[in-house]
């Protein structure tokens, strides 16, 4: 039996049944959310495993056995096209969302309106899963909207705090603008090419790369850079992440900016505007899209992002704001990896960079979720996130401090932890491609090191009045942190094995040197 | 400074979109005949096969509920989310402890 539809059905059913089951009381509601998200995680793991083992792109047509219409040669239905990259992201999304929901049981205990909260968290998870599995560009937009609307609300969920509402409004205005850019891009593509299926759009664009397709690409990438929090347009992120409840910050920072931003950029570049296809066209002197320009634009924004994001993290006094800026910085590394993957397409450096970018997406999702869980535990137990008031937390909250230590060491990229391998791949490839890029990447890491060392010293300092009465949080908050720590350490102990067995195939399938993404669809046509 | 830059980039975007909307360089409007087949082949398919494949005589509902029913499900979810969100954000503030 094909498990793929259940990846959408389960959270959708969970979210839509929550208002009714919520009537049965608080405990039922919480157990239901945990069960649904746990089940989704199991399904995602199964899908990932089956795709990883067969190493083939899974194509599923909604409503028919074949996406191709009767007697014609083009797709007429919505398809899901899941390659390893999509499946890996689905797995990460389901894992972190599950832990965030378990964490919310303890963390959100004092808040009101929790039936809506769990509904919205499940919808957020649904939106992200929908984005990573879809193969249809309008459907991609619909799920980006689902994800965005749920996250606008969750950022402003604490409606009695001024910062929540302010950040929510800012996020909503910026996010809606970005969404409308994306929709405009899609409308232009449809007007020019008459199809919405990504793989078929790739064929059509390669046949006739017009000005319209370039403009549409610019709008799509521009909108998605907003969503991923790249530097000139990162201001919403640094407000939204600190203001949201910490369980939500973990999901926003670990997942939303990756799935709605970086994943989508990579998918649109490699799936629709495949660099290989256009390089090939160029060889024959046919009109093609200059993917090098695109790659350099992404590298430029990546470098800007990793310098500014990490540098701004150093001067923050608010712990969650610091983590938010650090997220901006880490997005810079991922963009740098993707950018090099585009400009050095088909070369060794490009493949390593893409592997590093994919690896870093997963690593950063896990690490940043842990760090925001730590911040949440501190806020929940001590009641402040101002770093100047938090000194000497290590004696009162040793487990939380240990989690922070591991998370911080991993995000800087210290060798026994998982951040090392992914950053190493990005450094290595940028050094191979252009040493200046490697220097910029290392400067970013130096800033990041400075920022986290500062927080660490705060944790280890002399005990302040404020923390004297602090205690460790409850089990539901500690267990997700423990699990994330274990994942970080385990992934850190087997970095090159994971790279070899998982990340390299993922990057290869994303890069699709032979146009596998298109072929998965085209093979249904038969004889073409 | 910022406002000027913003206004200039908006102007630039408007210019680009006007070029794109010009039939000599970009999108075609009022398609017919051969061009209809070239640019709107999917639509033609829905018109030709909608009635027999789906059964409804209204093409739009055929597309929205059958061929692209999953998008409609997504739109319903968007609506559901917005309502849940509006209710969640307009709830009473927590009591002071």
Coordinates of C-alpha atoms in Angstrom, one line a residue:
Chain A
X1 CA 0.0 0.0 0.0
X2 CA 1.2 3.5 -0.8
X3 CA 1.8 5.4 2.4
X4 CA 2.1 8.8 0.7
X5 CA -1.5 10.1 1.0
X6 CA -1.5 9.3 4.7
X7 CA 1.2 11.9 5.2
X8 CA -1.4 14.5 4.3
X9 CA -4.6 12.7 5.6
X10 CA -3.3 12.2 9.1
X11 CA -2.5 15.8 10.1
X12 CA -5.5 17.1 8.1
X13 CA -7.8 14.7 10.0
X14 CA -6.1 15.6 13.3
X15 CA -6.5 19.3 12.7
X16 CA -10.1 19.2 11.5
X17 CA -11.2 16.8 14.3
X18 CA -9.5 18.8 17.0
X19 CA -12.4 21.3 17.5
X20 CA -14.7 18.4 18.2
X21 CA -12.4 16.3 20.3
X22 CA -11.3 19.4 22.2
X23 CA -14.8 19.4 23.7
X24 CA -13.9 16.3 25.6
X25 CA -11.4 18.1 27.7
X26 CA -7.9 19.2 28.0
X27 CA -6.2 15.8 28.3
X28 CA -7.9 14.3 25.3
X29 CA -6.9 17.3 23.2
X30 CA -3.3 17.0 24.2
X31 CA -3.1 13.2 23.7
X32 CA -4.8 13.5 20.4
X33 CA -2.2 16.1 19.1
X34 CA 0.6 13.9 20.3
X35 CA -0.8 10.7 18.8
X36 CA -1.5 12.4 15.4
X37 CA 1.9 14.0 15.1
X38 CA 3.6 10.8 16.3
X39 CA 1.7 8.8 13.7
X40 CA 2.7 11.4 11.0
X41 CA 6.3 10.9 12.0
X42 CA 6.0 7.2 11.6
X43 CA 4.5 7.6 8.1
X44 CA 7.2 10.1 7.1
X45 CA 9.9 7.7 8.3
X46 CA 8.4 4.9 6.3
X47 CA 8.2 7.0 3.1
X48 CA 11.7 8.2 3.6
X49 CA 13.0 4.7 4.1
X50 CA 11.2 3.3 1.0
X51 CA 12.4 6.1 -1.3
X52 CA 15.9 5.8 0.2
X53 CA 16.0 2.1 -0.4
X54 CA 14.6 2.1 -4.0
X55 CA 16.5 5.4 -4.8
X56 CA 13.7 6.3 -7.2
X57 CA 11.5 9.4 -7.4
X58 CA 8.0 8.6 -6.2
X59 CA 5.3 10.0 -8.3
X60 CA 1.6 9.9 -7.2
X61 CA -1.3 11.3 -9.2
X62 CA -4.3 12.5 -7.3
X63 CA -7.5 11.0 -8.7
X64 CA -6.0 8.8 -11.4
X65 CA -3.3 6.2 -12.0
X66 CA -1.5 8.4 -14.6
X67 CA -1.1 12.1 -14.5
X68 CA -1.2 12.2 -18.3
X69 CA -4.6 13.0 -20.0
X70 CA -6.5 10.7 -22.3
X71 CA -5.0 10.8 -25.8
X72 CA -2.6 13.7 -25.1
X73 CA 0.9 14.1 -23.9
X74 CA 0.7 16.5 -21.0
X75 CA -0.2 16.1 -17.4
X76 CA -3.7 17.4 -16.4
X77 CA -3.9 16.4 -12.8
X78 CA -2.1 17.5 -9.6
X79 CA 0.8 15.2 -8.9
X80 CA 3.0 14.6 -5.9
X81 CA 6.6 14.1 -6.8
X82 CA 8.7 13.1 -3.9
X83 CA 12.4 12.6 -4.3
X84 CA 14.8 12.0 -1.5
X85 CA 15.2 15.7 -0.7
X86 CA 11.5 16.0 -0.2
X87 CA 11.3 12.9 1.8
X88 CA 14.2 13.9 4.0
X89 CA 12.5 17.3 4.7
X90 CA 9.2 15.5 5.4
X91 CA 11.0 13.4 7.9
X92 CA 12.7 16.4 9.6
X93 CA 9.4 18.3 9.7
X94 CA 7.5 15.4 11.2
X95 CA 10.2 14.8 13.8
X96 CA 10.6 18.3 15.0
X97 CA 6.9 19.0 14.9
X98 CA 6.3 15.9 17.1
X99 CA 8.8 17.1 19.6
X100 CA 7.4 20.6 19.6
X101 CA 4.0 19.3 20.3
X102 CA 5.2 17.1 23.2
X103 CA 7.2 20.2 24.5
X104 CA 4.0 22.3 24.3
X105 CA 2.3 20.1 26.8
X106 CA 4.4 21.5 29.6
X107 CA 5.4 24.8 28.0
X108 CA 1.9 26.1 27.1
X109 CA 0.2 24.8 30.2
X110 CA -0.6 28.3 31.5
X111 CA -2.0 29.7 28.3
X112 CA -5.6 29.9 27.3
X113 CA -7.1 28.9 23.9
X114 CA -5.2 25.7 23.7
X115 CA -7.7 23.9 21.4
X116 CA -6.9 26.4 18.7
X117 CA -3.3 26.2 19.5
X118 CA -3.0 22.5 18.8
X119 CA -5.3 22.8 15.7
X120 CA -2.9 25.5 14.3
X121 CA 0.2 23.5 15.1
X122 CA -1.1 20.5 13.2
X123 CA -2.1 22.8 10.3
X124 CA 1.4 24.2 10.3
X125 CA 2.8 20.8 10.1
X126 CA 0.3 19.9 7.3
X127 CA 1.3 22.9 5.3
X128 CA 5.0 22.1 5.5
X129 CA 4.4 18.4 4.5
X130 CA 2.3 19.5 1.6
X131 CA 5.0 21.8 0.3
X132 CA 7.7 19.2 0.4
X133 CA 5.8 16.5 -1.4
X134 CA 4.0 18.4 -4.1
X135 CA 5.0 18.4 -7.7
X136 CA 2.5 21.1 -8.8
X137 CA 3.4 24.7 -8.6
X138 CA 0.0 26.1 -7.8
X139 CA -0.5 23.5 -5.2
X140 CA 2.8 24.5 -3.8
X141 CA 1.5 28.1 -3.4
X142 CA -1.7 26.8 -1.7
X143 CA 0.4 25.0 0.9
X144 CA 2.8 27.9 1.3
X145 CA -0.3 29.9 2.2
X146 CA -1.6 27.3 4.7
X147 CA 1.8 27.2 6.4
X148 CA 2.2 31.0 6.4
X149 CA -1.3 31.7 7.8
X150 CA -0.9 29.2 10.6
X151 CA 2.5 30.7 11.5
X152 CA 1.2 34.3 11.5
X153 CA -1.4 33.3 14.0
X154 CA 1.0 31.2 16.1
X155 CA 3.5 34.1 16.3
X156 CA 0.9 36.3 17.7
X157 CA -0.7 33.6 19.8
X158 CA 0.0 35.3 23.1
X159 CA -2.4 38.1 22.3
X160 CA -1.9 39.8 25.7
X161 CA 1.8 40.6 25.0
X162 CA 2.6 43.7 23.0
X163 CA 5.6 42.1 21.3
X164 CA 3.5 39.1 20.1
X165 CA 1.0 41.3 18.3
X166 CA 3.6 43.6 16.9
X167 CA 5.7 40.8 15.5
X168 CA 2.6 39.1 14.2
X169 CA 1.5 42.2 12.3
X170 CA 4.9 42.7 10.9
X171 CA 5.3 39.1 9.9
X172 CA 1.9 39.1 8.3
X173 CA 2.5 42.2 6.1
X174 CA 5.9 41.0 4.9
X175 CA 4.7 37.4 4.5
X176 CA 1.7 38.4 2.5
X177 CA 3.7 40.6 0.2
X178 CA 6.2 37.7 -0.3
X179 CA 3.3 35.3 -1.1
X180 CA 1.8 37.7 -3.6
X181 CA 5.2 37.8 -5.4
X182 CA 5.2 34.1 -5.5
X183 CA 1.6 34.0 -6.9
X184 CA 2.6 36.6 -9.5
X185 CA 5.5 34.5 -10.6
X186 CA 3.2 31.4 -10.9
X187 CA 0.6 33.4 -12.9
X188 CA 3.3 34.6 -15.3
X189 CA 4.5 31.0 -15.8
X190 CA 1.0 29.7 -16.4
X191 CA 0.2 32.5 -18.8
X192 CA 3.3 31.7 -20.8
X193 CA 3.4 28.0 -20.7
X194 CA -0.1 26.8 -20.0
X195 CA 0.8 24.2 -17.4
X196 CA 1.2 24.1 -13.6
X197 CA 3.0 20.8 -13.2
X198 CA 6.6 21.5 -12.2
X199 CA 8.3 18.8 -14.2
X200 CA 6.3 19.6 -17.3
X201 CA 7.0 23.2 -16.8
X202 CA 10.7 22.4 -16.9
X203 CA 10.2 20.8 -20.3
X204 CA 8.2 23.7 -21.6
X205 CA 10.7 26.3 -20.3
X206 CA 13.6 24.4 -21.9
X207 CA 11.8 24.4 -25.2
X208 CA 11.2 28.1 -25.1
X209 CA 13.0 30.1 -22.4
X210 CA 11.3 33.5 -22.8
X211 CA 11.7 36.8 -21.0
X212 CA 8.5 35.9 -19.1
X213 CA 10.1 32.9 -17.5
X214 CA 13.1 34.9 -16.3
X215 CA 10.8 37.6 -14.8
X216 CA 8.7 34.8 -13.2
X217 CA 11.9 33.2 -11.8
X218 CA 13.0 36.6 -10.3
X219 CA 9.6 37.0 -8.6
X220 CA 9.6 33.5 -7.3
X221 CA 13.1 33.6 -5.9
X222 CA 12.5 37.1 -4.5
X223 CA 9.4 36.0 -2.7
X224 CA 11.0 32.9 -1.4
X225 CA 14.0 34.9 -0.1
X226 CA 11.6 36.9 2.0
X227 CA 10.2 33.6 3.4
X228 CA 13.6 32.2 4.2
X229 CA 14.7 35.4 6.0
X230 CA 17.7 36.2 3.8
X231 CA 19.4 39.4 4.7
X232 CA 17.9 42.5 3.2
X233 CA 14.5 41.1 4.1
X234 CA 15.2 39.4 7.4
X235 CA 13.7 42.0 9.7
X236 CA 10.4 40.1 10.2
X237 CA 12.3 37.0 11.4
X238 CA 14.2 38.7 14.2
X239 CA 10.9 40.0 15.6
X240 CA 8.7 37.0 15.0
X241 CA 11.0 34.3 16.4
X242 CA 11.5 36.0 19.8
X243 CA 7.9 36.9 20.2
X244 CA 6.4 33.5 19.4
X245 CA 6.0 30.8 22.1
X246 CA 9.2 28.8 22.2
X247 CA 7.7 25.6 20.9
X248 CA 6.6 27.7 17.9
X249 CA 10.0 29.4 17.5
X250 CA 11.5 26.0 17.3
X251 CA 9.3 25.1 14.5
X252 CA 9.6 28.4 12.7
X253 CA 13.3 28.6 13.0
X254 CA 13.9 24.9 12.4
X255 CA 11.4 24.2 9.7
X256 CA 9.3 27.1 8.3
X257 CA 12.1 29.2 7.0
X258 CA 13.7 26.0 5.4
X259 CA 10.7 24.4 3.9
X260 CA 9.0 27.6 2.7
X261 CA 12.2 29.2 1.8
X262 CA 15.4 27.3 1.1
X263 CA 13.7 24.0 0.1
X264 CA 11.4 25.9 -2.3
X265 CA 14.3 27.8 -3.8
X266 CA 16.3 24.6 -4.4
X267 CA 13.3 22.8 -5.8
X268 CA 12.4 25.7 -8.2
X269 CA 16.0 26.1 -9.4
X270 CA 16.8 22.4 -9.8
X271 CA 13.3 21.1 -10.6
X272 CA 11.9 23.8 -13.0
X273 CA 14.9 25.8 -14.2
X274 CA 17.3 22.8 -14.3
X275 CA 20.8 24.2 -14.7
X276 CA 21.9 21.0 -16.5
X277 CA 19.2 21.3 -19.1
X278 CA 20.1 25.0 -19.8
X279 CA 23.9 24.3 -19.9
X280 CA 23.1 21.7 -22.5
X281 CA 21.0 24.1 -24.5
X282 CA 23.8 26.6 -24.4
X283 CA 26.2 24.1 -25.9
X284 CA 24.0 24.0 -29.0
X285 CA 23.6 27.7 -29.1
X286 CA 19.9 27.4 -28.3
X287 CA 18.3 30.1 -26.1
X288 CA 18.7 29.2 -22.5
X289 CA 18.4 30.7 -19.1
X290 CA 21.7 32.0 -17.6
X291 CA 21.8 29.9 -14.5
X292 CA 25.2 31.3 -13.6
X293 CA 23.8 34.7 -12.9
X294 CA 21.1 33.1 -10.8
X295 CA 23.7 31.1 -8.8
X296 CA 25.8 34.2 -8.2
X297 CA 22.8 36.2 -7.0
X298 CA 22.1 33.4 -4.5
X299 CA 25.7 33.3 -3.4
X300 CA 25.6 37.1 -2.9
X301 CA 22.6 36.9 -0.7
X302 CA 24.0 33.9 1.1
X303 CA 27.2 35.7 1.9
X304 CA 25.4 38.9 3.0
X305 CA 23.1 36.8 5.1
X306 CA 25.7 34.8 6.9
X307 CA 27.8 37.9 7.8
X308 CA 25.0 40.2 8.8
X309 CA 23.0 37.5 10.6
X310 CA 25.9 36.2 12.7
X311 CA 27.3 39.6 13.4
X312 CA 23.9 40.9 14.6
X313 CA 23.7 37.9 16.9
X314 CA 26.8 39.0 18.8
X315 CA 25.3 42.2 20.0
X316 CA 21.9 40.9 21.2
X317 CA 20.9 40.9 24.9
X318 CA 17.7 39.0 24.4
X319 CA 18.4 35.2 24.2
X320 CA 15.7 34.4 21.7
X321 CA 16.6 37.3 19.5
X322 CA 20.2 36.1 19.5
X323 CA 19.0 32.6 18.4
X324 CA 16.8 34.2 15.7
X325 CA 19.7 36.2 14.2
X326 CA 21.8 33.1 14.4
X327 CA 19.1 31.3 12.3
X328 CA 19.4 34.1 9.8
X329 CA 23.2 33.4 9.7
X330 CA 22.7 29.7 9.2
X331 CA 20.3 30.3 6.4
X332 CA 23.2 32.1 4.8
X333 CA 25.3 29.0 4.8
X334 CA 22.6 27.0 3.2
X335 CA 22.1 29.6 0.5
X336 CA 25.8 29.7 -0.1
X337 CA 25.8 25.9 -0.5
X338 CA 22.9 26.0 -2.9
X339 CA 24.4 28.9 -4.9
X340 CA 27.7 27.1 -5.3
X341 CA 25.7 24.0 -6.3
X342 CA 24.2 26.1 -9.1
X343 CA 27.3 27.9 -10.4
X344 CA 29.4 24.8 -10.2
X345 CA 26.7 22.5 -11.5
X346 CA 28.0 19.1 -12.6
X347 CA 31.4 19.6 -11.0
X348 CA 32.8 18.1 -7.8
X349 CA 32.6 21.4 -5.9
X350 CA 28.9 21.8 -6.8
X351 CA 28.0 18.4 -5.6
X352 CA 29.8 18.8 -2.3
X353 CA 28.2 22.2 -1.8
X354 CA 24.8 20.9 -2.4
X355 CA 25.4 17.9 -0.1
X356 CA 26.6 20.4 2.6
X357 CA 23.5 22.5 2.1
X358 CA 21.1 19.6 2.4
X359 CA 23.0 18.3 5.4
X360 CA 23.0 21.7 7.0
X361 CA 19.2 22.1 6.6
X362 CA 18.6 18.9 8.6
X363 CA 21.3 19.7 11.2
X364 CA 20.2 23.2 11.7
X365 CA 16.6 22.2 12.1
X366 CA 17.6 19.8 14.9
X367 CA 20.0 22.1 16.6
X368 CA 17.9 25.2 16.5
X369 CA 14.9 23.3 17.7
X370 CA 17.0 22.3 20.7
X371 CA 18.3 25.8 21.3
X372 CA 14.8 27.3 21.2
X373 CA 13.6 24.6 23.6
X374 CA 16.3 25.6 26.0
X375 CA 15.3 29.3 25.7
X376 CA 11.7 28.2 26.3
X377 CA 12.7 26.3 29.4
X378 CA 14.6 29.3 30.7
X379 CA 11.7 31.6 30.1
X380 CA 9.2 29.2 31.6
X381 CA 11.3 28.6 34.7
X382 CA 12.9 32.0 35.3
X383 CA 10.6 34.3 33.5
X384 CA 13.1 36.4 31.6
X385 CA 15.1 36.0 28.4
X386 CA 17.3 39.0 29.1
X387 CA 20.9 37.6 29.1
X388 CA 22.0 40.3 31.6
X389 CA 19.7 38.9 34.3
X390 CA 20.4 35.2 33.6
X391 CA 23.9 34.7 34.9
X392 CA 24.7 31.6 36.9
X393 CA 21.9 29.4 35.6
X394 CA 24.2 26.4 35.4
X395 CA 23.9 25.3 39.0
X396 CA 20.1 25.6 39.2
X397 CA 19.3 24.2 35.8
X398 CA 22.2 21.8 34.9
X399 CA 20.3 19.8 32.3
X400 CA 19.1 22.8 30.4
X401 CA 22.7 24.2 30.5
X402 CA 24.1 21.0 29.2
X403 CA 21.5 21.0 26.4
X404 CA 22.5 24.6 25.6
X405 CA 26.2 23.7 25.6
X406 CA 25.6 20.8 23.2
X407 CA 23.4 22.9 20.9
X408 CA 25.8 25.8 20.9
X409 CA 28.8 23.6 20.2
X410 CA 26.9 21.9 17.4
X411 CA 25.8 25.1 15.7
X412 CA 29.3 26.6 15.8
X413 CA 30.5 23.3 14.3
X414 CA 32.7 21.6 16.8
X415 CA 34.0 18.3 15.6
X416 CA 32.2 15.6 17.7
X417 CA 28.8 17.1 16.9
X418 CA 26.7 17.2 13.8
X419 CA 27.2 20.8 12.8
X420 CA 30.8 20.1 11.9
X421 CA 30.3 17.8 9.0
X422 CA 27.8 20.0 7.2
X423 CA 29.8 23.2 7.7
X424 CA 32.9 21.4 6.7
X425 CA 31.3 20.4 3.4
X426 CA 30.3 24.0 2.7
X427 CA 33.7 25.4 3.6
X428 CA 35.5 22.7 1.5
X429 CA 33.3 23.3 -1.6
X430 CA 33.5 27.1 -1.3
X431 CA 37.3 26.9 -0.9
X432 CA 37.4 24.6 -4.0
X433 CA 35.2 27.0 -6.0
X434 CA 36.4 30.4 -4.8
X435 CA 38.6 30.9 -1.7
X436 CA 37.1 34.3 -1.0
X437 CA 33.7 32.6 -0.4
X438 CA 35.4 30.3 2.1
X439 CA 36.9 33.3 3.9
X440 CA 33.5 34.9 4.2
X441 CA 32.0 31.7 5.5
X442 CA 34.7 31.4 8.2
X443 CA 34.2 35.0 9.2
X444 CA 30.6 34.3 9.7
X445 CA 31.4 31.3 12.0
X446 CA 33.8 33.5 14.0
X447 CA 30.9 35.9 14.8
X448 CA 28.7 32.9 15.6
X449 CA 31.3 31.6 18.0
X450 CA 31.5 35.0 19.7
X451 CA 27.8 35.2 20.1
X452 CA 27.4 31.7 21.7
X453 CA 30.4 32.0 23.9
X454 CA 28.8 35.1 25.4
X455 CA 25.7 33.2 26.2
X456 CA 27.7 30.4 27.6
X457 CA 29.6 32.7 30.0
X458 CA 26.3 34.1 31.1
X459 CA 25.1 30.6 31.9
X460 CA 28.2 29.8 33.9
X461 CA 28.6 33.1 35.7
X462 CA 27.9 34.2 39.2
X463 CA 24.4 33.4 40.4
X464 CA 22.1 36.4 40.1
X465 CA 19.1 37.1 42.4
X466 CA 16.7 36.2 39.6
X467 CA 17.8 32.6 39.2
X468 CA 18.1 31.7 42.9
X469 CA 14.8 30.0 42.9
X470 CA 14.9 28.4 39.4
X471 CA 14.3 24.7 39.0
X472 CA 14.4 22.3 36.0
X473 CA 11.2 22.2 34.0
X474 CA 8.9 19.2 33.9
X475 CA 9.4 15.9 32.1
X476 CA 7.4 16.9 29.0
X477 CA 9.8 19.7 28.4
X478 CA 13.0 17.7 29.2
X479 CA 12.3 14.7 27.1
X480 CA 12.2 16.5 23.8
X481 CA 15.4 18.2 24.7
X482 CA 17.0 14.9 25.6
X483 CA 15.9 13.3 22.3
X484 CA 17.3 16.2 20.3
X485 CA 20.5 16.0 22.2
X486 CA 20.8 12.3 21.4
X487 CA 20.1 12.9 17.8
X488 CA 22.7 15.7 17.6
X489 CA 25.3 13.5 19.3
X490 CA 24.5 10.4 17.3
X491 CA 24.6 12.3 14.0
X492 CA 27.8 13.8 15.2
X493 CA 29.4 10.4 15.9
X494 CA 28.7 9.1 12.4
X495 CA 29.1 12.2 10.2
X496 CA 30.7 10.7 7.1
X497 CA 28.6 7.6 7.2
X498 CA 25.4 9.7 7.2
X499 CA 26.9 11.9 4.5
X500 CA 27.8 8.9 2.3
X501 CA 24.6 6.9 2.9
X502 CA 22.0 9.7 3.0
X503 CA 23.1 13.2 2.2
X504 CA 25.0 12.4 -1.0
X505 CA 22.2 10.4 -2.6
X506 CA 19.8 13.2 -1.6
X507 CA 22.0 15.9 -3.2
X508 CA 22.5 13.7 -6.3
X509 CA 18.8 13.3 -6.7
X510 CA 18.2 17.0 -6.2
X511 CA 20.9 17.9 -8.6
X512 CA 19.4 15.4 -11.2
X513 CA 22.2 15.3 -13.6
X514 CA 20.2 13.2 -16.0
X515 CA 16.9 15.2 -15.4
X516 CA 15.4 12.5 -13.3
X517 CA 12.8 14.8 -11.9
X518 CA 11.4 15.4 -15.4
X519 CA 11.9 11.8 -16.5
X520 CA 9.8 10.6 -13.6
X521 CA 6.8 12.4 -15.2
X522 CA 7.8 11.9 -18.8
X523 CA 7.9 8.2 -18.6
X524 CA 4.2 8.1 -18.1
X525 CA 3.8 9.6 -21.6
X526 CA 5.3 6.6 -23.3
X527 CA 7.3 6.8 -26.4
X528 CA 8.3 10.4 -26.1
Chain B
X1 CA 16.9 57.3 1.4
X2 CA 15.2 54.0 2.1
X3 CA 11.9 55.3 0.8
X4 CA 13.5 56.6 -2.4
X5 CA 15.2 53.3 -3.0
X6 CA 11.9 51.5 -2.3
X7 CA 10.0 53.7 -4.7
X8 CA 12.7 53.3 -7.4
X9 CA 12.6 49.5 -7.1
X10 CA 8.8 49.5 -7.3
X11 CA 9.1 51.6 -10.4
X12 CA 11.5 49.2 -11.9
X13 CA 9.3 46.2 -11.1
X14 CA 6.4 48.0 -12.7
X15 CA 8.4 48.7 -15.8
X16 CA 9.4 45.1 -16.1
X17 CA 5.9 43.9 -15.6
X18 CA 4.7 46.3 -18.3
X19 CA 7.3 44.9 -20.7
X20 CA 6.2 41.4 -19.8
X21 CA 2.6 42.4 -20.4
X22 CA 3.5 43.7 -23.9
X23 CA 2.5 41.1 -26.5
X24 CA 5.6 41.9 -28.6
X25 CA 7.9 40.7 -25.9
X26 CA 5.9 38.7 -23.4
X27 CA 2.5 37.4 -22.7
X28 CA -0.1 37.1 -25.4
X29 CA -3.7 38.3 -24.8
X30 CA -6.9 37.3 -26.5
X31 CA -5.6 34.0 -27.8
X32 CA -7.3 32.3 -30.6
X33 CA -6.8 29.6 -33.2
X34 CA -3.3 28.1 -33.3
X35 CA -2.1 30.2 -30.4
X36 CA -4.9 28.9 -28.2
X37 CA -3.7 25.3 -28.9
X38 CA -0.1 26.3 -28.2
X39 CA -0.7 28.2 -24.9
X40 CA -3.9 26.8 -23.5
X41 CA -3.7 23.1 -24.4
X42 CA -4.6 22.1 -20.8
X43 CA -7.7 24.2 -20.8
X44 CA -8.7 22.7 -24.2
X45 CA -8.3 19.2 -22.7
X46 CA -10.7 20.1 -19.8
X47 CA -13.2 21.5 -22.2
X48 CA -13.0 18.4 -24.5
X49 CA -13.0 15.7 -21.8
X50 CA -14.5 17.3 -18.8
X51 CA -18.1 16.2 -19.4
X52 CA -17.3 12.5 -20.1
X53 CA -14.5 12.1 -17.6
X54 CA -16.1 13.9 -14.6
X55 CA -19.7 14.1 -15.5
X56 CA -20.5 17.7 -14.6
X57 CA -21.5 20.0 -17.3
X58 CA -19.9 23.0 -15.6
X59 CA -16.2 22.9 -16.5
X60 CA -15.1 25.1 -13.7
X61 CA -16.6 22.9 -11.0
X62 CA -15.2 19.9 -12.9
X63 CA -11.7 21.4 -12.6
X64 CA -12.1 22.7 -9.1
X65 CA -13.6 19.6 -7.6
X66 CA -12.1 16.8 -9.6
X67 CA -9.0 17.6 -11.7
X68 CA -7.7 20.0 -9.1
X69 CA -9.7 18.9 -6.1
X70 CA -6.7 18.8 -3.9
X71 CA -6.2 22.5 -4.3
X72 CA -9.8 23.1 -3.2
X73 CA -9.1 21.0 -0.1
X74 CA -6.1 23.2 0.5
X75 CA -8.2 26.3 0.1
X76 CA -10.7 25.0 2.6
X77 CA -7.9 24.4 5.0
X78 CA -6.7 28.0 4.5
X79 CA -10.2 29.2 5.4
X80 CA -10.4 26.9 8.4
X81 CA -7.0 28.1 9.5
X82 CA -7.9 31.8 9.1
X83 CA -11.1 31.2 11.2
X84 CA -9.3 29.3 13.9
X85 CA -6.6 32.0 13.9
X86 CA -9.1 34.9 14.1
X87 CA -10.9 33.2 17.0
X88 CA -7.6 32.3 18.7
X89 CA -6.3 35.9 18.5
X90 CA -9.6 37.5 19.5
X91 CA -10.0 35.4 22.7
X92 CA -10.0 37.0 26.1
X93 CA -6.7 38.0 27.7
X94 CA -5.3 35.8 30.5
X95 CA -6.4 36.7 34.0
X96 CA -3.7 38.5 36.0
X97 CA -2.3 36.1 38.6

